[in-house]
């Protein structure tokens, strides 16, 4: 028996239910878990309230589908830890209000804005949005790309015909069942006691062993050991396969230094580099990792995309330049916007692109920012694209500097 | 000269203990005290405010943190103050109302103010009064302008000169006025400390500072869309000079087709040559008005931003974005629109210092510390941001048409006679208003002891009075002379005495000129 409230998944049932018009209140217990896990679940439940990135959440209960639907969270209260120490249980009280416009399937609107980042490569970028492919209303349409994610398929919609120029911002609407809401959703996860739990809201537990972000297609996990890199993985339809360990470093004195440009290890809380989450919604997530001296590195991903965007700002490099590349040797082809691997890696190709002038180390697989600067900002995309050995730019339709900002609201 | 009032709406939600500040407008505010405000304090305030009992007036000074004016001195308090307001009313023992100190310039000019190619510093010297002085001044171009007496207030004149010179001004709490082009005087987007307003409570990211903006929405006014503006410039009746300007609007008539809204305004002081410009400037204000109202809970916003600064504002749902502008903020690429903060209303929150300062010389002013009894306000700061900027007005004066007409300042150039004959001791000119197609000028000229023989050139009139052909029948008459004395006016504007006649000595003569406009 499973109750899911947003991304929280509990094995207990809601009780003391009270229905009043569109309002629903109930109690539910965090029971049968160790204290460590109970704390994580507690954080997840508390994160449901006042969550600007997820104002509406789905609720499902395997034993009774009457409760299934989308709700606004009016309030959450959870017993303190001492109650778990005494009783082995934390009680939680949740107040919800059903979203209007449909008993279980309100219309979701995704307002989006897409622009082409100024770049010297003449790239115009792609304009795709991802929505769960279980939306029945789309099934009759043809010519829509479907992508497989670890949580189900997503439709990968091209939001404007034509390939050049700016995209007019618009609004996309779709319906989806509560159980399918998080298909292909972006998620920030933290590992506690060896198990991965999604973070809800922006409160990351300080007990985490490790953290990662994922959208079901690509996954980035900071490595706990040196060199300080991100494990870049890709979902191949049935399993996660490793593509590369992505490193960032400073190019100093004509050499690629292995060390990361900043000192903080992003993987562990002990060094104070716990990421802080600036956006955590099913359509996109963004985390920022503080670095030394006021610098920061941010990573963001969007639903349906197979690339992650890194943004390193205020990095003090002195006279060196930033680079990103593979920790292991991967031969790359040099294109104006970066480089892509020439050989197939588990059926995929790794690409690294940047909207600034760059040099490519074609032997080892690194993209370096050409012009160093003492204080600068470096945007780079790391993409894992399905393709064989041959490719060329046709294989990289999205490899352009582009950003979308999607918000999901329910009507 | 037309009347154009700035359409700066006071932000909604004004409350009892708050301050409203505008870009280049005085603003206002009010403060309430708890009932336990000591009677000694309220009596001291009353003594300052009571005009009939010799009250010299006072200001409300708000500092960012509580300070001791006796310890740090008057000059330091004012230099570091967040706000200074001129007390204008005492509604009750425990409340005060005040206006921005820009209102010290709401006095009409009592004498003519004129300058040729005056620098901003010179104009500030001419126009500032009532203890306001120029502060930091830089940039801007020189302006030639004459303000006849009693035609405009000092502040309105300052707006005109600033508009003509391409600069803006900011009145500081220490009674100095800083002036510079807007880009130097205020923060532009991209400068350090640029504010980014989004729906989420955000912190800083590099040089950008996030501010939470709840109830973020934009207000669009499309009820005043004029497609053509007609300026009624100088002149009267059928001779009135009209300037026109048209604008293409997207608006359609109900069943399709072009919409037509013609608006007319009065600018009796505008010269004919400027009539089209005046119409064009007026029409610029008759387009769509866009204003964004934001409520922000960020504490004491004046620390970070002042009216006049540009801010980034981003909200997809409200339509506030600009896809050509990409900004990296908090791990995402956003597409904010750039708007200018026009005004805000901020609550007087616990933590600031509130004082009453008597109107006395720097260093001699008395401060009454009323901080302990202020009924603090908790709440949001209401902003208004929009597209309006003073420079959007272009060249229009800010005077009342009725005053202009009564003062007969109808944009005509002075009737300056030149090249006076040596025997003429003085010339007095009296101009009449236009009467239909006619314009009349009368001149009195006084003679010295020596008479003037005929065919002598007496004086030259301004070029717009030069006739196309030599003719005495241009309406030039001479009075006070005997028979046979006539005046001729030639095509070079020279007035001569008729040949064979004599203008007697020691006499006043008058001549009248009539121009057909």
mmCIF file with all atom_site columns, N, CA and C in Angstrom, chain A residues 247-287:
data_model
loop_
_atom_site.group_PDB
_atom_site.id
_atom_site.type_symbol
_atom_site.label_atom_id
_atom_site.label_alt_id
_atom_site.label_comp_id
_atom_site.label_asym_id
_atom_site.label_entity_id
_atom_site.label_seq_id
_atom_site.pdbx_PDB_ins_code
_atom_site.Cartn_x
_atom_site.Cartn_y
_atom_site.Cartn_z
_atom_site.occupancy
_atom_site.B_iso_or_equiv
_atom_site.pdbx_formal_charge
_atom_site.auth_seq_id
_atom_site.auth_comp_id
_atom_site.auth_asym_id
_atom_site.auth_atom_id
_atom_site.pdbx_PDB_model_num
ATOM 1   N N  . UNK A 1 247 ? 35.063 16.886 -15.733 1.00 0.00 ? 247 UNK A N  1
ATOM 2   C CA . UNK A 1 247 ? 35.921 17.678 -14.856 1.00 0.00 ? 247 UNK A CA 1
ATOM 3   C C  . UNK A 1 247 ? 35.856 19.124 -15.268 1.00 0.00 ? 247 UNK A C  1
ATOM 4   N N  . UNK A 1 248 ? 36.118 20.000 -14.347 1.00 0.00 ? 248 UNK A N  1
ATOM 5   C CA . UNK A 1 248 ? 36.359 21.386 -14.655 1.00 0.00 ? 248 UNK A CA 1
ATOM 6   C C  . UNK A 1 248 ? 37.697 21.744 -14.050 1.00 0.00 ? 248 UNK A C  1
ATOM 7   N N  . UNK A 1 249 ? 38.424 22.565 -14.721 1.00 0.00 ? 249 UNK A N  1
ATOM 8   C CA . UNK A 1 249 ? 39.729 22.927 -14.180 1.00 0.00 ? 249 UNK A CA 1
ATOM 9   C C  . UNK A 1 249 ? 40.188 24.255 -14.727 1.00 0.00 ? 249 UNK A C  1
ATOM 10  N N  . UNK A 1 250 ? 41.390 24.603 -14.303 1.00 0.00 ? 250 UNK A N  1
ATOM 11  C CA . UNK A 1 250 ? 42.005 25.830 -14.792 1.00 0.00 ? 250 UNK A CA 1
ATOM 12  C C  . UNK A 1 250 ? 43.143 25.469 -15.713 1.00 0.00 ? 250 UNK A C  1
ATOM 13  N N  . UNK A 1 251 ? 43.165 26.108 -16.824 1.00 0.00 ? 251 UNK A N  1
ATOM 14  C CA . UNK A 1 251 ? 44.240 25.892 -17.802 1.00 0.00 ? 251 UNK A CA 1
ATOM 15  C C  . UNK A 1 251 ? 45.348 26.863 -17.459 1.00 0.00 ? 251 UNK A C  1
ATOM 16  N N  . UNK A 1 252 ? 46.369 26.334 -16.877 1.00 0.00 ? 252 UNK A N  1
ATOM 17  C CA . UNK A 1 252 ? 47.431 27.177 -16.337 1.00 0.00 ? 252 UNK A CA 1
ATOM 18  C C  . UNK A 1 252 ? 48.733 26.867 -17.044 1.00 0.00 ? 252 UNK A C  1
ATOM 19  N N  . UNK A 1 253 ? 49.372 27.891 -17.506 1.00 0.00 ? 253 UNK A N  1
ATOM 20  C CA . UNK A 1 253 ? 50.712 27.733 -18.099 1.00 0.00 ? 253 UNK A CA 1
ATOM 21  C C  . UNK A 1 253 ? 50.727 26.665 -19.166 1.00 0.00 ? 253 UNK A C  1
ATOM 22  N N  . UNK A 1 254 ? 49.804 26.788 -20.094 1.00 0.00 ? 254 UNK A N  1
ATOM 23  C CA . UNK A 1 254 ? 49.724 25.881 -21.236 1.00 0.00 ? 254 UNK A CA 1
ATOM 24  C C  . UNK A 1 254 ? 49.452 24.437 -20.825 1.00 0.00 ? 254 UNK A C  1
ATOM 25  N N  . UNK A 1 255 ? 48.914 24.220 -19.654 1.00 0.00 ? 255 UNK A N  1
ATOM 26  C CA . UNK A 1 255 ? 48.638 22.853 -19.227 1.00 0.00 ? 255 UNK A CA 1
ATOM 27  C C  . UNK A 1 255 ? 47.249 22.773 -18.620 1.00 0.00 ? 255 UNK A C  1
ATOM 28  N N  . UNK A 1 256 ? 46.620 21.669 -18.839 1.00 0.00 ? 256 UNK A N  1
ATOM 29  C CA . UNK A 1 256 ? 45.310 21.446 -18.225 1.00 0.00 ? 256 UNK A CA 1
ATOM 30  C C  . UNK A 1 256 ? 45.528 20.942 -16.820 1.00 0.00 ? 256 UNK A C  1
ATOM 31  N N  . UNK A 1 257 ? 45.259 21.777 -15.884 1.00 0.00 ? 257 UNK A N  1
ATOM 32  C CA . UNK A 1 257 ? 45.438 21.339 -14.500 1.00 0.00 ? 257 UNK A CA 1
ATOM 33  C C  . UNK A 1 257 ? 44.272 20.450 -14.123 1.00 0.00 ? 257 UNK A C  1
ATOM 34  N N  . UNK A 1 258 ? 44.583 19.402 -13.446 1.00 0.00 ? 258 UNK A N  1
ATOM 35  C CA . UNK A 1 258 ? 43.517 18.481 -13.066 1.00 0.00 ? 258 UNK A CA 1
ATOM 36  C C  . UNK A 1 258 ? 42.624 19.053 -11.992 1.00 0.00 ? 258 UNK A C  1
ATOM 37  N N  . UNK A 1 259 ? 43.173 19.903 -11.189 1.00 0.00 ? 259 UNK A N  1
ATOM 38  C CA . UNK A 1 259 ? 42.394 20.394 -10.075 1.00 0.00 ? 259 UNK A CA 1
ATOM 39  C C  . UNK A 1 259 ? 41.262 21.287 -10.559 1.00 0.00 ? 259 UNK A C  1
ATOM 40  N N  . UNK A 1 260 ? 40.204 21.197 -9.864  1.00 0.00 ? 260 UNK A N  1
ATOM 41  C CA . UNK A 1 260 ? 39.083 22.089 -10.152 1.00 0.00 ? 260 UNK A CA 1
ATOM 42  C C  . UNK A 1 260 ? 39.492 23.521 -9.869  1.00 0.00 ? 260 UNK A C  1
ATOM 43  N N  . UNK A 1 261 ? 38.886 24.431 -10.569 1.00 0.00 ? 261 UNK A N  1
ATOM 44  C CA . UNK A 1 261 ? 39.260 25.837 -10.409 1.00 0.00 ? 261 UNK A CA 1
ATOM 45  C C  . UNK A 1 261 ? 39.020 26.328 -8.994  1.00 0.00 ? 261 UNK A C  1
ATOM 46  N N  . UNK A 1 262 ? 38.065 25.791 -8.368  1.00 0.00 ? 262 UNK A N  1
ATOM 47  C CA . UNK A 1 262 ? 37.790 26.223 -6.994  1.00 0.00 ? 262 UNK A CA 1
ATOM 48  C C  . UNK A 1 262 ? 38.125 25.085 -6.050  1.00 0.00 ? 262 UNK A C  1
ATOM 49  N N  . UNK A 1 263 ? 38.139 25.391 -4.812  1.00 0.00 ? 263 UNK A N  1
ATOM 50  C CA . UNK A 1 263 ? 38.653 24.407 -3.873  1.00 0.00 ? 263 UNK A CA 1
ATOM 51  C C  . UNK A 1 263 ? 37.586 23.498 -3.285  1.00 0.00 ? 263 UNK A C  1
ATOM 52  N N  . UNK A 1 264 ? 36.355 23.942 -3.277  1.00 0.00 ? 264 UNK A N  1
ATOM 53  C CA . UNK A 1 264 ? 35.360 23.172 -2.527  1.00 0.00 ? 264 UNK A CA 1
ATOM 54  C C  . UNK A 1 264 ? 34.973 21.902 -3.269  1.00 0.00 ? 264 UNK A C  1
ATOM 55  N N  . UNK A 1 265 ? 34.932 20.841 -2.545  1.00 0.00 ? 265 UNK A N  1
ATOM 56  C CA . UNK A 1 265 ? 34.478 19.567 -3.099  1.00 0.00 ? 265 UNK A CA 1
ATOM 57  C C  . UNK A 1 265 ? 32.964 19.586 -3.088  1.00 0.00 ? 265 UNK A C  1
ATOM 58  N N  . UNK A 1 266 ? 32.354 19.471 -4.235  1.00 0.00 ? 266 UNK A N  1
ATOM 59  C CA . UNK A 1 266 ? 30.892 19.616 -4.258  1.00 0.00 ? 266 UNK A CA 1
ATOM 60  C C  . UNK A 1 266 ? 30.150 18.436 -3.682  1.00 0.00 ? 266 UNK A C  1
ATOM 61  N N  . UNK A 1 267 ? 30.829 17.366 -3.356  1.00 0.00 ? 267 UNK A N  1
ATOM 62  C CA . UNK A 1 267 ? 30.071 16.157 -3.058  1.00 0.00 ? 267 UNK A CA 1
ATOM 63  C C  . UNK A 1 267 ? 29.705 16.007 -1.593  1.00 0.00 ? 267 UNK A C  1
ATOM 64  N N  . UNK A 1 268 ? 30.455 16.582 -0.718  1.00 0.00 ? 268 UNK A N  1
ATOM 65  C CA . UNK A 1 268 ? 30.160 16.280 0.678   1.00 0.00 ? 268 UNK A CA 1
ATOM 66  C C  . UNK A 1 268 ? 29.864 17.534 1.481   1.00 0.00 ? 268 UNK A C  1
ATOM 67  N N  . UNK A 1 269 ? 29.054 17.338 2.481   1.00 0.00 ? 269 UNK A N  1
ATOM 68  C CA . UNK A 1 269 ? 28.671 18.459 3.322   1.00 0.00 ? 269 UNK A CA 1
ATOM 69  C C  . UNK A 1 269 ? 29.824 18.913 4.200   1.00 0.00 ? 269 UNK A C  1
ATOM 70  N N  . UNK A 1 270 ? 30.748 17.995 4.452   1.00 0.00 ? 270 UNK A N  1
ATOM 71  C CA . UNK A 1 270 ? 31.773 18.329 5.431   1.00 0.00 ? 270 UNK A CA 1
ATOM 72  C C  . UNK A 1 270 ? 32.666 19.472 4.972   1.00 0.00 ? 270 UNK A C  1
ATOM 73  N N  . UNK A 1 271 ? 32.797 19.633 3.680   1.00 0.00 ? 271 UNK A N  1
ATOM 74  C CA . UNK A 1 271 ? 33.629 20.738 3.240   1.00 0.00 ? 271 UNK A CA 1
ATOM 75  C C  . UNK A 1 271 ? 32.818 22.010 3.054   1.00 0.00 ? 271 UNK A C  1
ATOM 76  N N  . UNK A 1 272 ? 31.572 21.962 3.433   1.00 0.00 ? 272 UNK A N  1
ATOM 77  C CA . UNK A 1 272 ? 30.766 23.165 3.354   1.00 0.00 ? 272 UNK A CA 1
ATOM 78  C C  . UNK A 1 272 ? 30.234 23.461 1.977   1.00 0.00 ? 272 UNK A C  1
ATOM 79  N N  . UNK A 1 273 ? 30.333 22.504 1.059   1.00 0.00 ? 273 UNK A N  1
ATOM 80  C CA . UNK A 1 273 ? 29.877 22.788 -0.303  1.00 0.00 ? 273 UNK A CA 1
ATOM 81  C C  . UNK A 1 273 ? 28.581 22.075 -0.601  1.00 0.00 ? 273 UNK A C  1
ATOM 82  N N  . UNK A 1 274 ? 27.708 22.026 0.381   1.00 0.00 ? 274 UNK A N  1
ATOM 83  C CA . UNK A 1 274 ? 26.383 21.481 0.115   1.00 0.00 ? 274 UNK A CA 1
ATOM 84  C C  . UNK A 1 274 ? 25.695 22.380 -0.896  1.00 0.00 ? 274 UNK A C  1
ATOM 85  N N  . UNK A 1 275 ? 25.111 21.801 -1.912  1.00 0.00 ? 275 UNK A N  1
ATOM 86  C CA . UNK A 1 275 ? 24.505 22.671 -2.916  1.00 0.00 ? 275 UNK A CA 1
ATOM 87  C C  . UNK A 1 275 ? 23.285 23.359 -2.348  1.00 0.00 ? 275 UNK A C  1
ATOM 88  N N  . UNK A 1 276 ? 23.043 24.572 -2.789  1.00 0.00 ? 276 UNK A N  1
ATOM 89  C CA . UNK A 1 276 ? 21.746 25.131 -2.437  1.00 0.00 ? 276 UNK A CA 1
ATOM 90  C C  . UNK A 1 276 ? 20.887 25.206 -3.689  1.00 0.00 ? 276 UNK A C  1
ATOM 91  N N  . UNK A 1 277 ? 19.653 24.882 -3.485  1.00 0.00 ? 277 UNK A N  1
ATOM 92  C CA . UNK A 1 277 ? 18.741 24.676 -4.601  1.00 0.00 ? 277 UNK A CA 1
ATOM 93  C C  . UNK A 1 277 ? 18.040 25.979 -4.887  1.00 0.00 ? 277 UNK A C  1
ATOM 94  N N  . UNK A 1 278 ? 18.138 26.451 -6.109  1.00 0.00 ? 278 UNK A N  1
ATOM 95  C CA . UNK A 1 278 ? 17.434 27.677 -6.453  1.00 0.00 ? 278 UNK A CA 1
ATOM 96  C C  . UNK A 1 278 ? 16.157 27.396 -7.219  1.00 0.00 ? 278 UNK A C  1
ATOM 97  N N  . UNK A 1 279 ? 16.034 26.210 -7.808  1.00 0.00 ? 279 UNK A N  1
ATOM 98  C CA . UNK A 1 279 ? 14.775 25.846 -8.452  1.00 0.00 ? 279 UNK A CA 1
ATOM 99  C C  . UNK A 1 279 ? 14.636 24.348 -8.329  1.00 0.00 ? 279 UNK A C  1
ATOM 100 N N  . UNK A 1 280 ? 13.483 23.900 -7.930  1.00 0.00 ? 280 UNK A N  1
ATOM 101 C CA . UNK A 1 280 ? 13.253 22.474 -7.776  1.00 0.00 ? 280 UNK A CA 1
ATOM 102 C C  . UNK A 1 280 ? 11.831 22.150 -8.191  1.00 0.00 ? 280 UNK A C  1
ATOM 103 N N  . UNK A 1 281 ? 11.610 22.031 -9.467  1.00 0.00 ? 281 UNK A N  1
ATOM 104 C CA . UNK A 1 281 ? 10.287 21.702 -9.954  1.00 0.00 ? 281 UNK A CA 1
ATOM 105 C C  . UNK A 1 281 ? 10.387 20.583 -10.967 1.00 0.00 ? 281 UNK A C  1
ATOM 106 N N  . UNK A 1 282 ? 9.291  19.949 -11.300 1.00 0.00 ? 282 UNK A N  1
ATOM 107 C CA . UNK A 1 282 ? 9.361  18.845 -12.265 1.00 0.00 ? 282 UNK A CA 1
ATOM 108 C C  . UNK A 1 282 ? 9.825  19.305 -13.638 1.00 0.00 ? 282 UNK A C  1
ATOM 109 N N  . UNK A 1 283 ? 9.637  20.541 -13.976 1.00 0.00 ? 283 UNK A N  1
ATOM 110 C CA . UNK A 1 283 ? 10.049 21.013 -15.298 1.00 0.00 ? 283 UNK A CA 1
ATOM 111 C C  . UNK A 1 283 ? 11.525 21.351 -15.348 1.00 0.00 ? 283 UNK A C  1
ATOM 112 N N  . UNK A 1 284 ? 12.095 21.798 -14.273 1.00 0.00 ? 284 UNK A N  1
ATOM 113 C CA . UNK A 1 284 ? 13.529 22.073 -14.259 1.00 0.00 ? 284 UNK A CA 1
ATOM 114 C C  . UNK A 1 284 ? 14.026 22.175 -12.829 1.00 0.00 ? 284 UNK A C  1
ATOM 115 N N  . UNK A 1 285 ? 15.295 21.881 -12.674 1.00 0.00 ? 285 UNK A N  1
ATOM 116 C CA . UNK A 1 285 ? 15.939 22.093 -11.385 1.00 0.00 ? 285 UNK A CA 1
ATOM 117 C C  . UNK A 1 285 ? 17.248 22.822 -11.627 1.00 0.00 ? 285 UNK A C  1
ATOM 118 N N  . UNK A 1 286 ? 17.641 23.615 -10.639 1.00 0.00 ? 286 UNK A N  1
ATOM 119 C CA . UNK A 1 286 ? 18.917 24.310 -10.701 1.00 0.00 ? 286 UNK A CA 1
ATOM 120 C C  . UNK A 1 286 ? 19.512 24.290 -9.305  1.00 0.00 ? 286 UNK A C  1
ATOM 121 N N  . UNK A 1 287 ? 20.770 23.929 -9.229  1.00 0.00 ? 287 UNK A N  1
ATOM 122 C CA . UNK A 1 287 ? 21.470 23.967 -7.953  1.00 0.00 ? 287 UNK A CA 1
ATOM 123 C C  . UNK A 1 287 ? 22.706 24.826 -8.118  1.00 0.00 ? 287 UNK A C  1
#
